[in-house]
Coordinates of C-alpha atoms in Angstrom, one line a residue:
Chain A
M1 CA 78.2 94.4 114.7
S2 CA 75.8 95.4 112.0
D3 CA 72.9 93.6 110.2
A4 CA 73.7 95.8 107.2
L5 CA 75.0 93.6 103.6
P6 CA 79.0 94.4 103.8
L7 CA 78.9 95.0 100.1
S8 CA 75.2 95.6 98.3
V9 CA 74.9 97.1 94.9
R10 CA 72.0 97.4 93.0
N11 CA 72.0 98.3 88.2
I12 CA 75.1 99.3 87.9
R13 CA 75.6 100.6 84.8
K14 CA 79.3 102.5 83.4
S15 CA 79.6 103.6 79.3
F16 CA 82.7 105.2 78.0
G17 CA 82.6 107.7 75.3
R18 CA 79.4 105.0 73.7
H19 CA 80.6 101.8 74.7
E20 CA 77.9 100.3 77.3
V21 CA 80.9 98.0 79.4
L22 CA 78.7 97.1 82.3
K23 CA 74.6 96.7 81.2
G24 CA 73.2 96.6 85.4
I25 CA 74.7 94.7 87.5
S26 CA 73.3 93.2 90.7
L27 CA 75.4 92.0 93.2
D28 CA 74.8 90.8 96.8
A29 CA 77.5 89.7 99.4
R30 CA 77.5 88.8 102.9
Q31 CA 78.8 88.6 105.3
G32 CA 81.9 86.2 104.9
D33 CA 80.9 85.8 101.3
V34 CA 84.0 84.5 99.5
I35 CA 82.4 85.5 95.2
S36 CA 84.9 84.6 92.7
L37 CA 83.9 86.8 89.1
L38 CA 85.4 84.9 86.2
G39 CA 84.6 86.0 82.5
A40 CA 87.2 86.4 79.5
S41 CA 88.3 89.7 79.7
G42 CA 86.7 92.7 77.7
S43 CA 82.8 91.2 80.1
G44 CA 84.1 94.4 82.4
K45 CA 84.3 92.5 85.0
S46 CA 87.8 95.1 86.2
T47 CA 85.4 98.0 85.4
F48 CA 82.1 96.2 87.5
L49 CA 85.3 95.9 90.9
R50 CA 86.5 99.7 90.1
C51 CA 83.0 100.4 90.1
I52 CA 82.5 100.0 93.8
N53 CA 85.6 101.0 94.7
L54 CA 84.5 104.1 92.4
L55 CA 88.1 104.9 90.4
E56 CA 85.3 104.5 87.9
I57 CA 81.8 106.7 89.0
A58 CA 78.8 104.3 87.5
N59 CA 77.0 106.0 84.9
G60 CA 73.9 105.1 86.9
G61 CA 73.3 102.4 89.7
E62 CA 73.0 101.9 92.9
I63 CA 76.2 100.8 96.0
W64 CA 74.9 100.5 99.7
V65 CA 78.8 99.2 101.4
D66 CA 78.1 97.9 105.0
G67 CA 74.7 100.1 105.1
E68 CA 75.0 102.8 103.6
Q69 CA 74.5 104.4 100.4
V70 CA 77.4 106.7 97.7
R71 CA 75.4 110.0 97.6
W72 CA 76.2 110.6 93.1
H73 CA 74.1 112.2 91.8
H74 CA 73.4 112.8 87.2
K75 CA 73.3 116.1 85.8
A76 CA 73.6 115.7 82.1
G77 CA 74.7 113.6 81.5
R78 CA 77.0 112.5 83.1
T79 CA 77.8 110.8 88.2
R80 CA 79.1 113.5 90.3
V81 CA 80.0 112.2 93.9
D82 CA 77.9 114.0 96.3
S83 CA 81.1 114.0 99.3
Q84 CA 84.7 113.4 98.8
K85 CA 84.4 112.9 102.8
Q86 CA 81.8 110.1 102.4
I87 CA 83.6 108.5 99.5
D88 CA 87.2 108.5 101.0
R89 CA 85.1 106.7 104.3
I90 CA 83.6 103.7 102.1
R91 CA 86.9 103.8 100.7
S92 CA 88.6 102.8 104.0
N93 CA 86.2 100.1 104.2
L94 CA 87.1 98.1 101.5
G95 CA 90.4 97.1 101.0
M96 CA 91.8 97.2 97.6
V97 CA 94.3 94.3 95.8
F98 CA 95.3 95.8 91.8
Q99 CA 97.2 93.6 89.2
S100 CA 100.0 94.9 89.6
F101 CA 100.2 95.7 93.2
N102 CA 100.3 99.6 93.0
L103 CA 102.7 100.2 96.1
W104 CA 104.4 103.4 96.8
S105 CA 108.1 103.2 95.8
H106 CA 109.3 105.0 98.1
M107 CA 108.9 104.0 101.2
T108 CA 109.5 100.2 102.9
I109 CA 107.2 97.4 103.0
L110 CA 106.8 98.9 106.7
E111 CA 106.0 102.3 105.9
N112 CA 103.8 100.8 102.9
V113 CA 101.3 98.8 105.4
I114 CA 101.2 102.0 108.3
E115 CA 99.8 104.6 105.5
G116 CA 96.4 104.2 105.3
P117 CA 96.6 103.4 109.4
V118 CA 98.5 106.0 110.7
H119 CA 97.1 109.7 108.1
V120 CA 93.5 108.4 107.5
L121 CA 92.0 107.1 109.7
K122 CA 94.2 109.1 112.3
R123 CA 95.8 105.8 114.5
P124 CA 98.3 106.0 116.9
K125 CA 101.8 105.1 115.2
A126 CA 102.7 102.4 117.3
D127 CA 99.4 100.7 117.0
C128 CA 99.9 100.5 114.0
R129 CA 103.4 99.6 113.2
A130 CA 102.5 96.7 115.9
E131 CA 99.9 95.6 113.3
A132 CA 101.5 96.1 110.9
E133 CA 104.6 93.2 112.1
T134 CA 101.6 90.4 112.9
L135 CA 100.1 91.5 108.9
L136 CA 103.0 90.8 107.5
E137 CA 104.1 88.3 109.9
K138 CA 100.4 86.5 108.6
V139 CA 101.9 87.1 104.5
G140 CA 105.4 85.3 105.2
I141 CA 107.1 88.5 104.5
A142 CA 108.1 89.5 108.0
D143 CA 112.2 89.7 107.0
K144 CA 111.2 92.6 104.2
R145 CA 109.5 94.4 106.7
N146 CA 112.4 96.9 106.1
A147 CA 113.4 96.5 102.3
Y148 CA 111.8 98.8 99.1
P149 CA 108.8 97.3 97.5
A150 CA 111.7 97.2 93.9
H151 CA 114.0 94.9 96.1
L152 CA 110.7 92.6 96.2
S153 CA 109.4 89.6 93.4
G154 CA 106.2 90.2 92.3
G155 CA 105.0 87.7 95.1
Q156 CA 105.7 89.1 97.9
Q157 CA 105.3 92.5 95.9
Q158 CA 100.9 91.5 96.1
R159 CA 101.5 89.8 99.6
A160 CA 102.6 93.7 101.0
A161 CA 100.1 95.0 99.1
I162 CA 97.5 92.5 100.2
A163 CA 99.0 93.8 103.9
R164 CA 98.2 96.8 103.3
A165 CA 94.5 96.1 101.7
L166 CA 94.4 94.6 105.0
A167 CA 96.0 97.7 108.1
M168 CA 93.1 99.3 106.8
K169 CA 90.6 96.7 109.0
P170 CA 88.4 96.7 105.5
K171 CA 84.5 95.1 105.5
V172 CA 85.4 93.7 102.1
M173 CA 88.9 93.2 100.0
L174 CA 88.2 93.4 96.7
F175 CA 90.8 91.6 94.3
D176 CA 91.4 93.2 90.3
E177 CA 93.3 89.3 89.0
P178 CA 95.4 89.8 91.7
T179 CA 97.7 86.7 90.2
S180 CA 97.5 88.1 86.8
A181 CA 100.7 89.7 86.8
L182 CA 102.7 87.0 88.6
D183 CA 105.1 84.5 87.1
P184 CA 103.7 81.2 87.3
E185 CA 106.0 79.8 90.8
L186 CA 104.4 83.1 92.8
V187 CA 101.2 82.7 91.9
G188 CA 100.5 79.5 94.6
D189 CA 102.2 82.7 98.1
V190 CA 98.8 84.8 96.8
L191 CA 96.9 82.3 96.7
R192 CA 97.5 80.8 100.2
V193 CA 97.4 84.2 102.0
M194 CA 94.6 85.0 100.0
R195 CA 92.6 81.5 101.3
A196 CA 93.4 81.7 104.4
L197 CA 91.6 85.4 104.2
A198 CA 88.5 83.4 103.6
E199 CA 88.5 81.1 106.0
D200 CA 89.6 84.1 108.8
G201 CA 85.8 85.1 107.5
M202 CA 86.7 88.1 105.7
T203 CA 83.9 89.0 102.8
M204 CA 85.9 89.2 100.0
L205 CA 85.2 89.5 95.8
V206 CA 87.9 88.5 93.1
V207 CA 88.4 89.2 90.1
T208 CA 90.3 85.7 88.7
H209 CA 91.5 83.3 85.5
E210 CA 91.8 80.9 88.9
M211 CA 89.4 78.4 88.5
G212 CA 90.9 76.1 91.1
F213 CA 90.6 79.2 93.4
A214 CA 87.1 80.0 92.1
R215 CA 86.2 76.4 91.9
T216 CA 87.7 75.6 96.2
V217 CA 87.7 78.9 97.3
S218 CA 85.0 80.4 97.1
N219 CA 80.9 79.5 97.9
R220 CA 80.3 81.8 94.6
V221 CA 81.0 81.8 91.9
V222 CA 80.0 85.0 89.9
F223 CA 80.4 84.8 85.8
M224 CA 80.3 87.9 83.4
K225 CA 79.2 88.0 79.9
E226 CA 79.2 91.2 77.4
G227 CA 78.6 93.3 80.9
L228 CA 75.8 91.4 82.3
I229 CA 75.4 88.6 84.4
D230 CA 75.2 86.1 82.6
S231 CA 75.2 83.1 85.8
S232 CA 75.7 82.3 89.2
G233 CA 76.1 80.2 91.6
T234 CA 78.1 77.5 94.2
P235 CA 81.5 75.7 92.3
D236 CA 80.1 73.1 92.7
E237 CA 76.0 74.0 90.5
M238 CA 78.4 76.1 88.3
F239 CA 80.9 73.5 87.6
G240 CA 79.6 70.9 88.2
G241 CA 77.8 71.4 84.7
A242 CA 74.1 73.0 85.6
A243 CA 75.7 76.3 84.5
S244 CA 74.9 78.3 81.1
P245 CA 76.2 77.2 77.1
A246 CA 78.5 80.4 77.3
F247 CA 79.7 79.2 81.4
H248 CA 80.8 75.7 79.9
Q249 CA 82.2 77.6 76.7
F250 CA 84.2 79.6 79.2
I251 CA 86.0 77.0 80.9
G252 CA 86.8 74.9 78.5
H253 CA 89.6 77.2 77.8
F254 CA 91.1 76.3 80.9
E255 CA 91.3 72.6 80.5
R256 CA 93.6 71.9 78.0
Chain B
M1 CA 150.9 136.3 90.8
D2 CA 151.3 139.2 93.0
I3 CA 149.5 137.0 96.1
G4 CA 148.9 139.8 98.3
F5 CA 147.0 141.9 95.8
L6 CA 145.0 137.9 95.3
Y7 CA 144.6 138.2 99.0
S8 CA 143.0 141.5 100.2
T9 CA 141.4 141.2 97.1
F10 CA 139.5 138.5 98.2
L11 CA 138.7 140.2 101.1
T12 CA 137.3 142.3 99.7
L13 CA 134.6 139.7 97.4
M14 CA 134.1 138.4 101.0
A15 CA 132.2 140.7 103.0
A16 CA 130.1 141.3 100.2
L17 CA 129.4 137.2 100.0
P18 CA 126.3 137.5 103.1
T19 CA 124.3 140.4 100.2
T20 CA 125.1 137.2 96.9
L21 CA 123.6 134.8 99.7
A22 CA 120.7 136.8 100.5
L23 CA 119.8 137.4 97.5
F24 CA 119.8 133.4 96.5
A25 CA 118.8 132.5 100.4
L26 CA 115.6 134.3 99.8
S27 CA 115.0 134.4 95.9
V28 CA 115.1 130.0 96.0
F29 CA 112.8 129.9 98.4
I30 CA 110.6 133.0 97.9
G31 CA 110.3 131.8 93.9
G32 CA 109.9 128.2 95.5
L33 CA 106.7 128.6 96.9
L34 CA 105.7 131.2 94.0
A35 CA 106.4 127.9 91.9
L36 CA 103.9 125.4 94.3
L37 CA 101.6 128.3 93.5
V38 CA 101.9 128.4 90.1
V39 CA 102.6 124.2 89.1
W40 CA 98.9 124.1 91.2
M41 CA 97.1 126.4 89.0
R42 CA 99.2 124.3 85.9
V43 CA 97.8 120.7 86.6
S44 CA 94.8 122.2 88.5
G45 CA 92.8 121.3 86.0
N46 CA 90.5 124.7 85.4
P47 CA 91.4 126.4 82.3
V48 CA 91.9 129.9 83.6
L49 CA 94.2 129.0 85.6
S50 CA 96.3 126.7 83.7
A51 CA 96.2 129.5 80.8
F52 CA 97.1 131.5 83.2
A53 CA 100.4 129.4 84.5
K54 CA 101.2 128.7 80.9
V55 CA 101.2 132.8 79.7
Y56 CA 102.9 133.2 83.3
I57 CA 105.8 130.1 82.1
F58 CA 106.3 131.5 79.1
V59 CA 106.9 135.5 80.1
F60 CA 109.5 134.8 81.9
R61 CA 110.6 131.4 80.6
G62 CA 111.2 133.4 76.8
S63 CA 112.0 136.7 78.0
P64 CA 115.8 137.4 79.4
L65 CA 116.5 138.0 83.3
L66 CA 118.2 141.1 82.3
I67 CA 115.9 142.5 80.4
Q68 CA 112.9 141.2 83.4
M69 CA 115.7 143.3 86.8
F70 CA 115.2 146.1 83.8
L71 CA 111.8 146.6 83.7
I72 CA 110.4 145.2 87.3
F73 CA 114.1 148.4 88.5
Y74 CA 113.7 150.5 86.2
G75 CA 110.2 150.6 84.4
L76 CA 108.1 150.3 87.4
A77 CA 109.5 153.9 89.0
Q78 CA 108.2 154.9 85.4
F79 CA 105.1 155.7 86.8
S80 CA 103.9 157.2 89.4
I81 CA 100.8 155.0 91.0
V82 CA 103.4 153.1 91.8
R83 CA 105.4 155.7 93.1
H84 CA 102.4 156.9 95.4
S85 CA 101.5 152.9 96.5
F86 CA 102.2 151.1 99.3
L87 CA 105.7 148.9 97.5
W88 CA 106.9 151.6 96.6
P89 CA 109.7 151.8 99.3
Y90 CA 111.0 147.7 98.9
L91 CA 110.4 148.3 94.5
R92 CA 112.7 151.9 95.2
E93 CA 115.0 148.7 96.8
P94 CA 117.8 147.8 93.8
F95 CA 117.6 144.9 96.4
D96 CA 114.7 144.0 97.0
C97 CA 113.9 144.2 92.9
A98 CA 116.5 142.2 92.4
V99 CA 115.3 139.0 94.7
L100 CA 111.5 139.8 92.6
S101 CA 113.3 139.6 89.3
L102 CA 115.0 136.0 90.7
A103 CA 112.1 135.0 92.5
L104 CA 109.3 135.8 88.8
C105 CA 111.7 134.3 87.0
T106 CA 112.8 131.2 89.1
A107 CA 108.6 130.0 89.7
G108 CA 109.3 129.2 86.1
Y109 CA 110.9 127.5 85.2
S110 CA 111.1 125.9 88.6
A111 CA 107.3 125.4 88.1
E112 CA 108.1 123.2 84.7
I113 CA 110.4 121.5 86.2
F114 CA 107.9 120.4 89.1
R115 CA 104.7 119.6 86.8
G116 CA 107.8 117.3 85.0
G117 CA 108.6 115.6 87.7
I118 CA 104.2 115.5 89.1
R119 CA 104.2 114.1 85.1
A120 CA 106.3 110.9 86.1
V121 CA 104.4 109.6 89.1
S122 CA 102.7 106.4 88.2
A123 CA 98.8 106.6 88.1
K124 CA 98.7 103.8 89.5
E125 CA 100.8 105.2 93.1
I126 CA 97.7 107.2 92.8
E127 CA 94.9 105.0 92.5
A128 CA 96.6 103.5 95.3
A129 CA 96.3 105.6 97.8
K130 CA 92.5 107.0 96.7
A131 CA 92.0 103.5 97.7
I132 CA 92.3 103.7 101.2
G133 CA 91.1 106.4 100.7
M134 CA 93.4 109.5 100.3
S135 CA 91.8 112.5 98.5
G136 CA 93.1 116.2 98.3
F137 CA 96.3 118.2 100.0
L138 CA 96.4 114.5 102.1
L139 CA 97.5 112.3 98.6
V140 CA 99.6 115.5 97.4
R141 CA 101.3 115.6 100.3
R142 CA 101.8 112.1 101.2
I143 CA 102.2 110.1 97.5
L144 CA 102.0 112.9 94.9
A145 CA 105.0 115.7 96.2
P146 CA 107.3 112.9 97.3
I147 CA 107.4 111.2 94.8
A148 CA 107.6 114.1 92.1
F149 CA 109.7 115.8 94.5
R150 CA 111.9 112.8 92.9
H151 CA 111.9 113.3 90.2
A152 CA 112.8 116.5 89.8
L153 CA 115.8 117.4 92.2
P154 CA 118.0 116.9 89.6
A155 CA 116.6 118.7 87.2
Y156 CA 115.4 120.8 89.9
S157 CA 119.6 121.0 91.1
T158 CA 120.2 122.2 88.1
E159 CA 117.9 125.2 88.2
V160 CA 119.4 126.5 91.5
V161 CA 122.9 126.3 90.0
L162 CA 121.9 128.5 87.7
M163 CA 120.4 131.0 90.2
M164 CA 123.2 130.6 92.6
K165 CA 124.6 132.4 88.9
S166 CA 121.9 134.6 88.5
T167 CA 122.1 136.6 91.3
A168 CA 125.9 138.3 89.5
L169 CA 123.1 140.7 87.5
A170 CA 121.6 141.8 90.5
S171 CA 125.3 144.6 90.2
L172 CA 123.1 146.1 86.8
V173 CA 121.1 147.5 88.9
T174 CA 123.3 148.8 91.4
V175 CA 123.6 146.0 93.9
W176 CA 126.4 145.8 96.2
E177 CA 126.9 141.4 95.7
V178 CA 129.9 139.9 94.8
T179 CA 130.2 141.2 91.4
G180 CA 129.8 144.3 91.5
V181 CA 132.2 144.1 93.6
A182 CA 134.4 142.7 91.5
Q183 CA 133.7 145.4 89.1
R184 CA 133.9 148.1 90.9
L185 CA 137.4 146.8 92.3
I186 CA 138.2 146.4 88.7
S187 CA 136.8 149.9 88.0
Q188 CA 139.9 150.9 91.0
T189 CA 143.1 149.0 89.9
Y190 CA 142.5 147.8 85.7
R191 CA 143.5 144.1 86.8
T192 CA 140.4 142.4 85.4
M193 CA 141.6 138.6 85.2
E194 CA 143.4 138.5 89.1
V195 CA 139.5 139.6 90.4
F196 CA 137.7 138.3 88.1
L197 CA 139.5 135.1 88.8
C198 CA 139.6 135.0 93.1
A199 CA 135.1 136.1 92.1
A200 CA 134.9 133.2 90.1
V201 CA 136.5 130.7 92.6
I202 CA 134.2 131.8 94.7
Y203 CA 130.8 131.3 91.8
L204 CA 132.5 127.6 92.2
V205 CA 133.1 126.5 95.8
L206 CA 129.8 128.4 96.4
N207 CA 128.3 125.5 94.0
F208 CA 130.5 122.7 94.7
I209 CA 129.4 123.5 98.2
L210 CA 125.5 123.0 97.2
L211 CA 125.4 120.9 94.4
Q212 CA 127.2 118.3 96.6
A213 CA 124.2 119.0 99.6
F214 CA 122.2 118.0 96.7
A215 CA 123.8 115.1 95.9
L216 CA 123.6 113.4 99.1
L217 CA 119.9 115.3 99.2
E218 CA 118.6 112.5 96.6
Y219 CA 121.3 110.2 98.0
A220 CA 119.1 109.5 101.2
L221 CA 115.9 109.5 98.4
S222 CA 116.8 107.4 96.0
R223 CA 117.3 104.1 98.7
H224 CA 113.8 102.2 97.1
R225 CA 116.3 102.3 93.7
R226 CA 120.0 101.2 95.0
A227 CA 121.2 97.8 94.9
P228 CA 119.2 96.2 98.4
S229 CA 122.0 95.2 99.2
F230 CA 123.1 98.8 100.2
A231 CA 119.1 99.3 101.1
T232 CA 118.9 96.5 104.5
V233 CA 123.0 97.5 105.4
D234 CA 121.3 101.6 105.0
A235 CA 118.5 100.6 106.9
A236 CA 120.2 98.0 109.8
K237 CA 122.9 101.5 110.2
T238 CA 119.6 103.9 110.4
A239 CA 117.3 101.2 112.9

């Protein structure tokens, strides 16, 4: 195991046209950290997550994943990555869970889960299949292995998507509002899976509106406001009253 | 009804069936490959390639196939540079010219059909593929093409049926396929109705088989869209 941080982000900036969404964000994740990213919509938290796994290319800053820096260069106001190969490798080390699951609709759940290990990591199919069965067991949908995504509830689809990401054995898991598209009664199943993952020591970065999760599962809470980190700390510090006025105002919306 | 005449006509026309099938199979195969190239250029994002593909698609969809065929068979032979080129042994053959023009034409239509399929692929499924480390050809082969092909299949089956019928035009550049032989029979017997009816039945049967094959393919590729009960029954069968 290397001493390098699983994830280190330095001074990330991102603009869409003339609108600056991220104004310089830095964040370190140590092994086993579970970081909740909170913020009002438009604060840039989803964009930040998408910049980390390079679905959006930042306009400036540095990204280090497991000790390896993403290589890019800036030319005429645009940022270009130096090597698509490196990007692919780094992405395969970052498990991404999307708000709307994004399972591949033409593949069964099992096929979704083994797709990456078999075709990106080029590992033997039988091994991948066995591991996928274990993962599906773990997220509680082993009986759905031969079903197609459209035949599953949202909660089941999201748990399948988590299994798909875990099958790549990522260094860090990124969650982009994983429960926001779910009916309230299905949220619990997904949060339980995420909590178990955290207890297993997975390094996680979670964009969420689930205050309960942020408070009880994560060991760090980061509050973003208008493209900057407004405040951060342990859940006790943040929810205990020591946080910024802006954060208090923000969590006020959730206490109805 | 003269059953004996119908029967002998049928046998004569069936002798030309291999030519019709060869025209069809070769032009759909070559046209399909060409369509992949054209659609790749069309969606490449490169303005020069994309413009070339647009012009290609416009020319071959916008002009009559029969004229395209005449231009290739009769037109090209006027240029001595063509007659002295290494392609001349092919370009003077009616069959090769017919395959070429059928293939060029279907490539234009098919490219647009494939492009429609590609446009229908959800950006989210592409992002999910990128997020696990896929890019380039691997992403196209594993995610983009399989989904796009499923979207394109109904329209593409229509194009393939049209191609089967378009092989009849090859008779006008002296290829002796089913329609050409039928016309020759008519000029010998003056029995238009029986001979053309026989020919029509042959095309109908061919297209019936073709459409059944496409329906089966579509069924096999759309398990993910059917009710779960069917899907689990199918899955249990294959398991």
